[in-house]
Amino acid sequence: MRGQVVLHPDRDGYVALVERLRSAGYWMCVDLCGVDYLGHPAGRWLPDGVTAERFEVVLNLLNHTEHSRIRVRLQVPADDPVVPTISHLHPGVSNHERETFDLFGIAFDGHPDPSRILMPPGWVGHPLRKDDAPARIPVQFKGAAS
C-alpha cells in the first residue's frame, strides 16, 4: 500500500517490536506469510543497513483506533530459516506460522504446535520454495486411456 509504514527488524528484535506495536494499539494481525526470493532478478527495495536474505516473513498489523496499518518485513537467511514465534502475542497467527513452515520451511521457534498443516505428515520438502522439486504423483483420470 502506498504510504504504508513498513518496518524491518532483525530476528533478535522481532518479538520485542511486535510487543511494542501491540501495546501501541496494533492488536489485530491480519496476515503472516513467507516469501522466497530465490532467483528474483529485479531485487527488492530494502532500507540501508538491512541485508537481503533469500526468505522473508511478512506480517501485517492493524490499529482500529487510529485506522492504520503497519507491515513488518523480517529477513530470514536460507542457512538458518528460523524466527521466533509471536503466537503468544497474537494467537490467531498460529496457523499462519504453521503454513509458512509447511510451505517454505521457515520454522517458528517456540511455536506450541510446529506440525505441518497443509501437507501430509510424511511429506518431504516445502512446495513453495522455488528450488523444491515438485512431486510427481501419477493420476489416472476416469475414461482416459492408460
mmCIF file of C-alpha atoms in Angstrom:
data_model
loop_
_atom_site.group_PDB
_atom_site.id
_atom_site.type_symbol
_atom_site.label_atom_id
_atom_site.label_comp_id
_atom_site.label_asym_id
_atom_site.label_seq_id
_atom_site.Cartn_x
_atom_site.Cartn_y
_atom_site.Cartn_z
ATOM 1 C CA MET A 1 0.000 0.000 0.000
ATOM 2 C CA ARG A 2 1.266 3.396 -0.879
ATOM 3 C CA GLY A 3 2.207 5.408 2.187
ATOM 4 C CA GLN A 4 2.055 2.400 4.494
ATOM 5 C CA VAL A 5 4.646 2.176 7.253
ATOM 6 C CA VAL A 6 7.000 -0.772 6.714
ATOM 7 C CA LEU A 7 9.365 -1.861 9.479
ATOM 8 C CA HIS A 8 12.442 -4.064 9.020
ATOM 9 C CA PRO A 9 13.555 -5.551 12.364
ATOM 10 C CA ASP A 10 16.310 -8.105 12.754
ATOM 11 C CA ARG A 11 15.414 -11.522 14.136
ATOM 12 C CA ASP A 12 16.629 -10.639 17.635
ATOM 13 C CA GLY A 13 14.335 -7.595 17.811
ATOM 14 C CA TYR A 14 11.288 -9.094 16.082
ATOM 15 C CA VAL A 15 9.279 -10.210 19.141
ATOM 16 C CA ALA A 16 10.046 -7.018 21.086
ATOM 17 C CA LEU A 17 8.898 -4.927 18.104
ATOM 18 C CA VAL A 18 5.622 -6.857 17.819
ATOM 19 C CA GLU A 19 5.090 -6.442 21.582
ATOM 20 C CA ARG A 20 5.605 -2.667 21.285
ATOM 21 C CA LEU A 21 3.252 -2.467 18.312
ATOM 22 C CA ARG A 22 0.595 -4.454 20.194
ATOM 23 C CA SER A 23 0.926 -2.063 23.153
ATOM 24 C CA ALA A 24 0.565 0.841 20.725
ATOM 25 C CA GLY A 25 -2.802 -0.482 19.504
ATOM 26 C CA TYR A 26 -1.772 -2.784 16.653
ATOM 27 C CA TRP A 27 -3.552 -5.726 18.227
ATOM 28 C CA MET A 28 -5.037 -7.249 15.067
ATOM 29 C CA CYS A 29 -2.776 -9.465 12.983
ATOM 30 C CA VAL A 30 -4.278 -9.600 9.515
ATOM 31 C CA ASP A 31 -1.731 -11.860 7.882
ATOM 32 C CA LEU A 32 1.639 -13.512 8.197
ATOM 33 C CA CYS A 33 3.264 -15.194 5.210
ATOM 34 C CA GLY A 34 6.579 -16.267 3.760
ATOM 35 C CA VAL A 35 8.313 -15.174 0.569
ATOM 36 C CA ASP A 36 11.111 -16.944 -1.303
ATOM 37 C CA TYR A 37 13.254 -14.512 -3.313
ATOM 38 C CA LEU A 38 15.490 -17.192 -4.864
ATOM 39 C CA GLY A 39 16.330 -16.081 -8.388
ATOM 40 C CA HIS A 40 14.387 -12.844 -8.097
ATOM 41 C CA PRO A 41 16.094 -10.875 -10.866
ATOM 42 C CA ALA A 42 14.936 -7.356 -10.025
ATOM 43 C CA GLY A 43 15.973 -7.471 -6.396
ATOM 44 C CA ARG A 44 13.842 -5.646 -3.881
ATOM 45 C CA TRP A 45 13.978 -2.400 -2.024
ATOM 46 C CA LEU A 46 15.309 -2.596 1.497
ATOM 47 C CA PRO A 47 16.468 0.310 3.650
ATOM 48 C CA ASP A 48 20.158 0.925 4.298
ATOM 49 C CA GLY A 49 21.537 -1.440 6.900
ATOM 50 C CA VAL A 50 19.116 -4.285 6.080
ATOM 51 C CA THR A 51 20.736 -7.227 4.315
ATOM 52 C CA ALA A 52 18.570 -9.016 1.760
ATOM 53 C CA GLU A 53 18.151 -12.706 2.511
ATOM 54 C CA ARG A 54 16.586 -15.459 0.461
ATOM 55 C CA PHE A 55 13.470 -15.677 2.645
ATOM 56 C CA GLU A 56 11.254 -13.058 4.185
ATOM 57 C CA VAL A 57 8.432 -13.265 6.719
ATOM 58 C CA VAL A 58 5.827 -10.560 6.178
ATOM 59 C CA LEU A 59 3.434 -9.548 8.960
ATOM 60 C CA ASN A 60 0.522 -7.101 8.579
ATOM 61 C CA LEU A 61 -0.968 -5.478 11.690
ATOM 62 C CA LEU A 62 -3.980 -3.177 12.095
ATOM 63 C CA ASN A 63 -4.774 -0.473 14.601
ATOM 64 C CA HIS A 64 -8.554 0.032 14.525
ATOM 65 C CA THR A 65 -8.495 3.078 16.792
ATOM 66 C CA GLU A 66 -6.157 5.038 14.543
ATOM 67 C CA HIS A 67 -7.326 3.355 11.312
ATOM 68 C CA SER A 68 -3.758 2.496 10.412
ATOM 69 C CA ARG A 69 -1.794 -0.472 9.183
ATOM 70 C CA ILE A 70 1.843 -1.470 9.631
ATOM 71 C CA ARG A 71 3.776 -4.066 7.685
ATOM 72 C CA VAL A 72 6.754 -5.850 9.232
ATOM 73 C CA ARG A 73 9.278 -7.464 6.860
ATOM 74 C CA LEU A 74 11.730 -9.838 8.512
ATOM 75 C CA GLN A 75 14.732 -11.124 6.540
ATOM 76 C CA VAL A 76 15.405 -14.847 7.075
ATOM 77 C CA PRO A 77 18.646 -16.472 5.881
ATOM 78 C CA ALA A 78 18.454 -19.700 3.888
ATOM 79 C CA ASP A 79 21.129 -21.371 6.015
ATOM 80 C CA ASP A 80 19.180 -20.745 9.248
ATOM 81 C CA PRO A 81 15.469 -20.364 8.393
ATOM 82 C CA VAL A 82 14.228 -19.955 11.966
ATOM 83 C CA VAL A 83 12.424 -16.998 13.544
ATOM 84 C CA PRO A 84 10.804 -16.680 16.975
ATOM 85 C CA THR A 85 7.079 -17.294 17.198
ATOM 86 C CA ILE A 86 4.649 -14.492 18.002
ATOM 87 C CA SER A 87 1.721 -16.871 18.589
ATOM 88 C CA HIS A 88 1.775 -15.991 22.307
ATOM 89 C CA LEU A 89 1.100 -12.336 21.369
ATOM 90 C CA HIS A 90 -1.325 -12.975 18.505
ATOM 91 C CA PRO A 91 -2.892 -16.442 18.949
ATOM 92 C CA GLY A 92 -4.629 -16.158 15.570
ATOM 93 C CA VAL A 93 -1.251 -16.174 13.835
ATOM 94 C CA SER A 94 -0.551 -19.751 14.948
ATOM 95 C CA ASN A 95 -1.879 -21.374 11.774
ATOM 96 C CA HIS A 96 -0.193 -18.747 9.581
ATOM 97 C CA GLU A 97 3.143 -19.690 11.132
ATOM 98 C CA ARG A 98 2.428 -23.387 10.631
ATOM 99 C CA GLU A 99 1.535 -22.768 6.990
ATOM 100 C CA THR A 100 4.712 -20.738 6.447
ATOM 101 C CA PHE A 101 6.753 -23.585 7.917
ATOM 102 C CA ASP A 102 4.901 -26.205 5.903
ATOM 103 C CA LEU A 103 5.212 -24.461 2.538
ATOM 104 C CA PHE A 104 8.516 -22.552 2.869
ATOM 105 C CA GLY A 105 10.410 -24.415 5.604
ATOM 106 C CA ILE A 106 10.729 -21.332 7.817
ATOM 107 C CA ALA A 107 10.477 -22.651 11.376
ATOM 108 C CA PHE A 108 8.999 -20.638 14.253
ATOM 109 C CA ASP A 109 10.994 -21.235 17.413
ATOM 110 C CA GLY A 110 8.761 -21.702 20.468
ATOM 111 C CA HIS A 111 5.592 -22.427 18.484
ATOM 112 C CA PRO A 112 3.209 -24.638 20.519
ATOM 113 C CA ASP A 113 2.379 -26.923 17.528
ATOM 114 C CA PRO A 114 5.092 -26.869 14.859
ATOM 115 C CA SER A 115 3.494 -29.662 12.814
ATOM 116 C CA ARG A 116 2.518 -29.469 9.158
ATOM 117 C CA ILE A 117 -0.898 -28.003 8.419
ATOM 118 C CA LEU A 118 -1.459 -28.480 4.667
ATOM 119 C CA MET A 119 0.881 -31.226 3.511
ATOM 120 C CA PRO A 120 0.713 -34.825 4.799
ATOM 121 C CA PRO A 121 2.894 -35.534 7.857
ATOM 122 C CA GLY A 122 5.403 -37.613 5.878
ATOM 123 C CA TRP A 123 5.821 -35.088 3.062
ATOM 124 C CA VAL A 124 9.431 -34.342 2.190
ATOM 125 C CA GLY A 125 10.267 -30.765 1.230
ATOM 126 C CA HIS A 126 8.434 -27.461 1.173
ATOM 127 C CA PRO A 127 6.422 -26.946 -2.014
ATOM 128 C CA LEU A 128 6.524 -23.132 -2.245
ATOM 129 C CA ARG A 129 10.304 -22.975 -2.130
ATOM 130 C CA LYS A 130 11.461 -22.045 -5.599
ATOM 131 C CA ASP A 131 14.031 -24.835 -5.613
ATOM 132 C CA ASP A 132 11.644 -27.546 -4.393
ATOM 133 C CA ALA A 133 11.230 -30.279 -6.982
ATOM 134 C CA PRO A 134 7.514 -30.888 -7.482
ATOM 135 C CA ALA A 135 6.378 -34.364 -6.599
ATOM 136 C CA ARG A 136 5.164 -36.405 -9.499
ATOM 137 C CA ILE A 137 2.157 -38.399 -8.426
ATOM 138 C CA PRO A 138 0.595 -40.336 -11.286
ATOM 139 C CA VAL A 139 -3.102 -39.628 -11.637
ATOM 140 C CA GLN A 140 -5.469 -41.778 -13.678
ATOM 141 C CA PHE A 141 -8.469 -39.839 -14.923
ATOM 142 C CA LYS A 142 -11.757 -41.644 -15.431
ATOM 143 C CA GLY A 143 -12.249 -42.576 -19.066
ATOM 144 C CA ALA A 144 -8.679 -41.716 -20.082
ATOM 145 C CA ALA A 145 -6.598 -44.308 -21.907
ATOM 146 C CA SER A 146 -3.658 -45.613 -19.884
#
